[in-house]
């Protein structure tokens, strides 16, 4: 049994209520997959990895990649759980976040297995508008965008850069029919309209993470593996390992840049 205040409930040692991590558990660089099982895959690519906690949808490892302290914490699906993860990780000193996710591509030149680097996101997440007016942009940090691009170029991975549409619903919110083919007429042209505006993909967490990072003065970005092609009506669970490799490499690049900036 433990007691805390109701505004920011924490346990002894600043143990965070939802993610069950405490002071000293988290690096400044954090990778954010949605799927808890993907955290183990991410950590397996590091030089060192230590299991920290697993509570609800939040599974966390901390270790080193190319000598750089790094953490990974799953966010679960959608904006609400992602906002909790970012809030509590930031409270423990994390300041640089890269979401590693899957997505559905809507531009015809993007195929399953490709990677998409998020430059910004449409805020249909249903969570970020609880933090700030909807006119506030969800923009990826330019250093992270450039690091992800550099990582893709260095490692020879096929990538696209563009604006994502973050939704609060995997089915109806992304113009898929609901149960028993439930639809609304307003969805009929959603994909076409987004294509016309150059939007690259659907996903469910980036807008929340980018908006909160912007408000709090943190750095955030995202890289997605394309598993759904909404033009060809294909679904292939591919590109996940590439997204993990690229995110890890981007952290190495960011750490190098940060060291140079610190020296100046």
mmCIF file of C-alpha atoms in Angstrom:
data_model
loop_
_atom_site.group_PDB
_atom_site.id
_atom_site.type_symbol
_atom_site.label_atom_id
_atom_site.label_comp_id
_atom_site.label_asym_id
_atom_site.label_seq_id
_atom_site.Cartn_x
_atom_site.Cartn_y
_atom_site.Cartn_z
ATOM 1 C CA UNK A 1 0.000 0.000 0.000
ATOM 2 C CA UNK A 2 1.255 3.474 -0.811
ATOM 3 C CA UNK A 3 0.040 7.049 -0.675
ATOM 4 C CA UNK A 4 0.624 10.056 -2.915
ATOM 5 C CA UNK A 5 -1.118 13.198 -4.092
ATOM 6 C CA UNK A 6 -3.857 12.869 -6.681
ATOM 7 C CA UNK A 7 -2.441 15.359 -9.196
ATOM 8 C CA UNK A 8 0.831 13.517 -9.969
ATOM 9 C CA UNK A 9 0.675 10.124 -8.236
ATOM 10 C CA UNK A 10 4.147 8.670 -7.704
ATOM 11 C CA UNK A 11 5.548 6.016 -5.398
ATOM 12 C CA UNK A 12 8.743 5.884 -3.372
ATOM 13 C CA UNK A 13 11.845 6.744 -5.403
ATOM 14 C CA UNK A 14 9.750 8.723 -7.887
ATOM 15 C CA UNK A 15 8.352 5.457 -9.251
ATOM 16 C CA UNK A 16 5.869 6.502 -11.927
ATOM 17 C CA UNK A 17 2.322 5.269 -11.461
ATOM 18 C CA UNK A 18 1.676 3.793 -14.904
ATOM 19 C CA UNK A 19 5.057 2.853 -16.397
ATOM 20 C CA UNK A 20 6.545 1.654 -13.056
ATOM 21 C CA UNK A 21 9.940 3.223 -13.763
ATOM 22 C CA UNK A 22 11.873 5.367 -11.298
ATOM 23 C CA UNK A 23 14.814 7.777 -11.159
ATOM 24 C CA UNK A 24 17.866 6.331 -12.901
ATOM 25 C CA UNK A 25 15.877 3.839 -14.997
ATOM 26 C CA UNK A 26 15.501 5.892 -18.177
ATOM 27 C CA UNK A 27 17.951 7.366 -20.684
ATOM 28 C CA UNK A 28 17.445 10.763 -22.313
ATOM 29 C CA UNK A 29 16.937 8.911 -25.641
ATOM 30 C CA UNK A 30 13.765 6.796 -25.712
ATOM 31 C CA UNK A 31 12.268 4.695 -28.492
ATOM 32 C CA UNK A 32 8.481 4.372 -28.363
ATOM 33 C CA UNK A 33 6.906 1.338 -30.050
ATOM 34 C CA UNK A 34 3.223 0.726 -29.514
ATOM 35 C CA UNK A 35 3.474 -3.041 -29.077
ATOM 36 C CA UNK A 36 4.991 -4.215 -25.747
ATOM 37 C CA UNK A 37 6.473 -7.290 -27.464
ATOM 38 C CA UNK A 38 8.404 -5.062 -29.864
ATOM 39 C CA UNK A 39 10.399 -3.614 -26.954
ATOM 40 C CA UNK A 40 12.211 -6.933 -26.536
ATOM 41 C CA UNK A 41 13.053 -6.978 -30.251
ATOM 42 C CA UNK A 42 14.399 -3.418 -30.075
ATOM 43 C CA UNK A 43 16.525 -4.209 -27.014
ATOM 44 C CA UNK A 44 17.930 -7.332 -28.692
ATOM 45 C CA UNK A 45 19.687 -5.047 -31.208
ATOM 46 C CA UNK A 46 21.597 -3.188 -28.489
ATOM 47 C CA UNK A 47 25.050 -3.945 -27.068
ATOM 48 C CA UNK A 48 23.565 -4.128 -23.576
ATOM 49 C CA UNK A 49 19.954 -4.392 -22.431
ATOM 50 C CA UNK A 50 18.333 -4.520 -19.005
ATOM 51 C CA UNK A 51 14.669 -5.217 -18.337
ATOM 52 C CA UNK A 52 13.185 -2.409 -16.209
ATOM 53 C CA UNK A 53 9.443 -2.911 -15.877
ATOM 54 C CA UNK A 54 6.273 -4.299 -17.436
ATOM 55 C CA UNK A 55 2.982 -2.826 -16.252
ATOM 56 C CA UNK A 56 -0.252 -2.566 -18.236
ATOM 57 C CA UNK A 57 0.693 -1.680 -21.832
ATOM 58 C CA UNK A 58 4.048 -0.236 -20.764
ATOM 59 C CA UNK A 59 7.103 -2.486 -21.120
ATOM 60 C CA UNK A 60 10.507 -0.894 -20.647
ATOM 61 C CA UNK A 61 14.157 -1.784 -21.268
ATOM 62 C CA UNK A 62 17.257 0.389 -20.850
ATOM 63 C CA UNK A 63 20.710 -0.351 -22.222
ATOM 64 C CA UNK A 64 23.422 0.868 -24.570
ATOM 65 C CA UNK A 65 23.677 1.044 -28.345
ATOM 66 C CA UNK A 66 27.138 1.852 -29.756
ATOM 67 C CA UNK A 67 28.011 2.977 -26.242
ATOM 68 C CA UNK A 68 25.064 5.377 -26.008
ATOM 69 C CA UNK A 69 22.559 5.026 -23.150
ATOM 70 C CA UNK A 70 19.147 4.276 -24.643
ATOM 71 C CA UNK A 71 15.698 3.194 -23.478
ATOM 72 C CA UNK A 72 12.592 1.740 -25.096
ATOM 73 C CA UNK A 73 9.096 1.912 -23.647
ATOM 74 C CA UNK A 74 5.907 0.698 -25.302
ATOM 75 C CA UNK A 75 2.979 3.092 -25.410
ATOM 76 C CA UNK A 76 0.069 0.820 -26.232
ATOM 77 C CA UNK A 77 -2.390 1.907 -28.918
ATOM 78 C CA UNK A 78 -3.591 5.472 -29.379
ATOM 79 C CA UNK A 79 -3.223 8.931 -27.909
ATOM 80 C CA UNK A 80 -4.329 8.488 -24.281
ATOM 81 C CA UNK A 81 -1.795 5.794 -23.383
ATOM 82 C CA UNK A 82 0.922 7.509 -25.453
ATOM 83 C CA UNK A 83 0.443 10.769 -23.563
ATOM 84 C CA UNK A 84 0.820 8.952 -20.239
ATOM 85 C CA UNK A 85 4.053 7.328 -21.380
ATOM 86 C CA UNK A 86 5.558 10.617 -22.540
ATOM 87 C CA UNK A 87 4.463 12.464 -19.397
ATOM 88 C CA UNK A 88 6.027 9.906 -17.066
ATOM 89 C CA UNK A 89 9.180 9.293 -19.118
ATOM 90 C CA UNK A 90 9.815 13.045 -19.294
ATOM 91 C CA UNK A 91 9.396 13.217 -15.516
ATOM 92 C CA UNK A 92 12.346 10.804 -15.271
ATOM 93 C CA UNK A 93 14.640 12.887 -17.497
ATOM 94 C CA UNK A 94 13.913 11.648 -21.023
ATOM 95 C CA UNK A 95 13.977 14.470 -23.573
ATOM 96 C CA UNK A 96 14.329 12.818 -26.992
ATOM 97 C CA UNK A 97 11.637 10.457 -28.296
ATOM 98 C CA UNK A 98 11.355 8.453 -31.505
ATOM 99 C CA UNK A 99 8.132 6.604 -32.139
ATOM 100 C CA UNK A 100 8.621 3.301 -33.984
ATOM 101 C CA UNK A 101 5.302 2.242 -35.422
ATOM 102 C CA UNK A 102 3.345 0.656 -38.228
ATOM 103 C CA UNK A 103 1.033 2.498 -40.573
ATOM 104 C CA UNK A 104 -1.228 2.381 -43.584
ATOM 105 C CA UNK A 105 0.040 4.215 -46.672
ATOM 106 C CA UNK A 106 -2.353 6.227 -48.803
ATOM 107 C CA UNK A 107 -0.052 7.582 -51.534
ATOM 108 C CA UNK A 108 0.242 5.304 -54.587
ATOM 109 C CA UNK A 109 4.052 5.375 -54.743
ATOM 110 C CA UNK A 110 4.402 3.976 -51.192
ATOM 111 C CA UNK A 111 4.416 0.190 -50.818
ATOM 112 C CA UNK A 112 4.200 -2.305 -47.984
ATOM 113 C CA UNK A 113 7.637 -2.701 -46.416
ATOM 114 C CA UNK A 114 8.677 0.901 -47.123
ATOM 115 C CA UNK A 115 9.491 3.293 -44.283
ATOM 116 C CA UNK A 116 7.838 6.661 -43.699
ATOM 117 C CA UNK A 117 9.588 9.388 -41.717
ATOM 118 C CA UNK A 118 7.008 11.666 -40.149
ATOM 119 C CA UNK A 119 7.575 15.402 -40.624
ATOM 120 C CA UNK A 120 4.317 16.316 -38.904
ATOM 121 C CA UNK A 121 0.861 14.972 -38.195
ATOM 122 C CA UNK A 122 -2.800 15.850 -38.540
ATOM 123 C CA UNK A 123 -4.287 15.966 -35.050
ATOM 124 C CA UNK A 124 -7.245 13.587 -35.255
ATOM 125 C CA UNK A 125 -5.875 11.686 -32.244
ATOM 126 C CA UNK A 126 -8.508 12.895 -29.777
ATOM 127 C CA UNK A 127 -5.916 13.444 -27.019
ATOM 128 C CA UNK A 128 -3.713 16.385 -28.009
ATOM 129 C CA UNK A 129 -6.682 18.764 -28.053
ATOM 130 C CA UNK A 130 -6.905 18.238 -24.286
ATOM 131 C CA UNK A 131 -3.502 19.954 -24.044
ATOM 132 C CA UNK A 132 -3.688 22.834 -26.505
ATOM 133 C CA UNK A 133 -5.949 24.418 -29.121
ATOM 134 C CA UNK A 134 -6.250 22.344 -32.304
ATOM 135 C CA UNK A 135 -4.512 25.069 -34.340
ATOM 136 C CA UNK A 136 -1.219 24.260 -32.538
ATOM 137 C CA UNK A 137 0.858 22.142 -34.952
ATOM 138 C CA UNK A 138 2.119 18.609 -34.348
ATOM 139 C CA UNK A 139 5.580 19.007 -35.856
ATOM 140 C CA UNK A 140 8.471 16.551 -35.707
ATOM 141 C CA UNK A 141 11.757 17.903 -34.392
ATOM 142 C CA UNK A 142 13.983 18.756 -37.362
ATOM 143 C CA UNK A 143 17.076 17.140 -35.826
ATOM 144 C CA UNK A 144 15.238 13.836 -35.475
ATOM 145 C CA UNK A 145 13.842 14.036 -39.010
ATOM 146 C CA UNK A 146 17.334 14.652 -40.387
ATOM 147 C CA UNK A 147 18.846 11.871 -38.251
ATOM 148 C CA UNK A 148 16.242 9.395 -39.504
ATOM 149 C CA UNK A 149 16.878 10.453 -43.112
ATOM 150 C CA UNK A 150 20.632 10.097 -42.610
ATOM 151 C CA UNK A 151 20.147 6.666 -41.070
ATOM 152 C CA UNK A 152 18.045 5.510 -44.041
ATOM 153 C CA UNK A 153 20.560 6.876 -46.533
ATOM 154 C CA UNK A 154 23.514 5.319 -44.705
ATOM 155 C CA UNK A 155 21.878 1.903 -44.351
ATOM 156 C CA UNK A 156 20.200 1.895 -47.755
ATOM 157 C CA UNK A 157 16.571 1.655 -46.626
ATOM 158 C CA UNK A 158 13.730 2.833 -48.861
ATOM 159 C CA UNK A 159 11.949 5.749 -47.200
ATOM 160 C CA UNK A 160 9.483 8.588 -47.720
ATOM 161 C CA UNK A 161 9.093 11.797 -45.722
ATOM 162 C CA UNK A 162 5.709 13.352 -45.145
ATOM 163 C CA UNK A 163 2.746 14.328 -43.037
ATOM 164 C CA UNK A 164 0.788 11.597 -41.265
ATOM 165 C CA UNK A 165 -2.861 11.530 -40.283
ATOM 166 C CA UNK A 166 -3.089 10.406 -36.663
ATOM 167 C CA UNK A 167 -6.521 9.017 -35.862
ATOM 168 C CA UNK A 168 -8.304 7.908 -32.714
ATOM 169 C CA UNK A 169 -9.809 4.881 -34.472
ATOM 170 C CA UNK A 170 -8.135 2.117 -36.485
ATOM 171 C CA UNK A 171 -11.353 1.242 -38.277
ATOM 172 C CA UNK A 172 -13.849 4.048 -38.855
ATOM 173 C CA UNK A 173 -11.326 6.834 -38.214
ATOM 174 C CA UNK A 174 -9.197 5.537 -41.074
ATOM 175 C CA UNK A 175 -12.157 5.170 -43.452
ATOM 176 C CA UNK A 176 -12.465 1.429 -42.897
ATOM 177 C CA UNK A 177 -15.936 -0.049 -42.371
ATOM 178 C CA UNK A 178 -16.865 -0.892 -38.818
ATOM 179 C CA UNK A 179 -18.654 -3.995 -37.558
ATOM 180 C CA UNK A 180 -21.345 -5.254 -39.946
ATOM 181 C CA UNK A 181 -19.967 -2.887 -42.635
ATOM 182 C CA UNK A 182 -20.998 0.191 -40.670
ATOM 183 C CA UNK A 183 -20.086 3.371 -42.582
ATOM 184 C CA UNK A 184 -20.911 7.065 -42.790
ATOM 185 C CA UNK A 185 -21.177 9.036 -46.010
ATOM 186 C CA UNK A 186 -18.621 11.567 -44.768
ATOM 187 C CA UNK A 187 -15.879 8.895 -44.952
ATOM 188 C CA UNK A 188 -16.335 8.163 -48.637
ATOM 189 C CA UNK A 189 -13.800 10.728 -49.854
ATOM 190 C CA UNK A 190 -11.459 10.846 -46.863
ATOM 191 C CA UNK A 191 -8.565 8.968 -48.440
ATOM 192 C CA UNK A 192 -8.925 10.856 -51.738
ATOM 193 C CA UNK A 193 -8.946 14.213 -49.948
ATOM 194 C CA UNK A 194 -5.858 13.332 -47.898
ATOM 195 C CA UNK A 195 -4.065 12.124 -51.025
ATOM 196 C CA UNK A 196 -4.779 15.446 -52.691
ATOM 197 C CA UNK A 197 -3.207 17.223 -49.714
ATOM 198 C CA UNK A 198 -0.069 15.062 -49.890
ATOM 199 C CA UNK A 199 -0.689 13.190 -46.629
ATOM 200 C CA UNK A 200 1.338 9.979 -46.648
ATOM 201 C CA UNK A 201 -0.285 7.627 -44.162
ATOM 202 C CA UNK A 202 -2.637 6.786 -41.319
ATOM 203 C CA UNK A 203 -1.381 5.909 -37.829
ATOM 204 C CA UNK A 204 -2.533 6.423 -34.235
ATOM 205 C CA UNK A 205 0.102 7.947 -31.926
ATOM 206 C CA UNK A 206 2.391 10.496 -33.600
ATOM 207 C CA UNK A 207 0.236 13.610 -33.251
ATOM 208 C CA UNK A 208 -0.050 13.109 -29.496
ATOM 209 C CA UNK A 209 3.684 12.551 -29.045
ATOM 210 C CA UNK A 210 4.710 15.433 -31.316
ATOM 211 C CA UNK A 211 2.256 17.903 -29.793
ATOM 212 C CA UNK A 212 3.235 17.153 -26.199
ATOM 213 C CA UNK A 213 6.923 17.276 -27.065
ATOM 214 C CA UNK A 214 6.439 20.682 -28.677
ATOM 215 C CA UNK A 215 4.581 22.045 -25.673
ATOM 216 C CA UNK A 216 7.143 20.734 -23.193
ATOM 217 C CA UNK A 217 10.250 21.749 -25.153
ATOM 218 C CA UNK A 218 11.277 18.159 -25.862
ATOM 219 C CA UNK A 219 12.365 16.519 -29.121
ATOM 220 C CA UNK A 220 10.187 13.956 -30.859
ATOM 221 C CA UNK A 221 9.900 12.261 -34.219
ATOM 222 C CA UNK A 222 8.596 9.059 -35.735
ATOM 223 C CA UNK A 223 9.406 6.385 -38.281
ATOM 224 C CA UNK A 224 6.781 3.935 -39.522
ATOM 225 C CA UNK A 225 6.910 0.625 -41.330
ATOM 226 C CA UNK A 226 4.182 0.437 -43.954
ATOM 227 C CA UNK A 227 2.104 -2.691 -43.354
ATOM 228 C CA UNK A 228 -1.081 -1.609 -45.153
ATOM 229 C CA UNK A 229 -1.403 -0.248 -48.675
ATOM 230 C CA UNK A 230 -4.820 1.397 -48.877
ATOM 231 C CA UNK A 231 -4.531 1.891 -52.649
ATOM 232 C CA UNK A 232 -3.853 -1.762 -53.535
ATOM 233 C CA UNK A 233 -5.857 -3.071 -50.559
ATOM 234 C CA UNK A 234 -2.837 -5.067 -49.360
ATOM 235 C CA UNK A 235 -1.707 -5.892 -45.834
ATOM 236 C CA UNK A 236 1.812 -7.271 -45.304
ATOM 237 C CA UNK A 237 3.456 -7.249 -41.885
ATOM 238 C CA UNK A 238 6.880 -6.219 -43.140
ATOM 239 C CA UNK A 239 9.492 -3.526 -42.607
ATOM 240 C CA UNK A 240 9.354 -3.750 -38.794
ATOM 241 C CA UNK A 241 13.002 -4.781 -38.393
ATOM 242 C CA UNK A 242 14.070 -1.978 -40.752
ATOM 243 C CA UNK A 243 12.219 0.628 -38.677
ATOM 244 C CA UNK A 244 13.950 -0.624 -35.519
ATOM 245 C CA UNK A 245 17.388 -0.589 -37.147
ATOM 246 C CA UNK A 246 16.818 2.941 -38.449
ATOM 247 C CA UNK A 247 15.584 4.282 -35.103
ATOM 248 C CA UNK A 248 18.582 2.838 -33.263
ATOM 249 C CA UNK A 249 20.944 4.309 -35.859
ATOM 250 C CA UNK A 250 19.191 7.681 -35.595
ATOM 251 C CA UNK A 251 19.845 7.734 -31.844
ATOM 252 C CA UNK A 252 23.541 7.164 -32.541
ATOM 253 C CA UNK A 253 23.511 10.077 -34.999
ATOM 254 C CA UNK A 254 21.635 12.340 -32.593
ATOM 255 C CA UNK A 255 24.025 11.537 -29.756
ATOM 256 C CA UNK A 256 26.967 12.440 -31.981
ATOM 257 C CA UNK A 257 25.335 15.754 -32.936
ATOM 258 C CA UNK A 258 24.450 16.471 -29.314
ATOM 259 C CA UNK A 259 28.048 15.894 -28.270
ATOM 260 C CA UNK A 260 29.272 18.348 -30.908
ATOM 261 C CA UNK A 261 26.702 20.942 -29.839
ATOM 262 C CA UNK A 262 27.721 20.527 -26.231
ATOM 263 C CA UNK A 263 31.356 21.096 -27.148
ATOM 264 C CA UNK A 264 30.419 24.372 -28.851
#
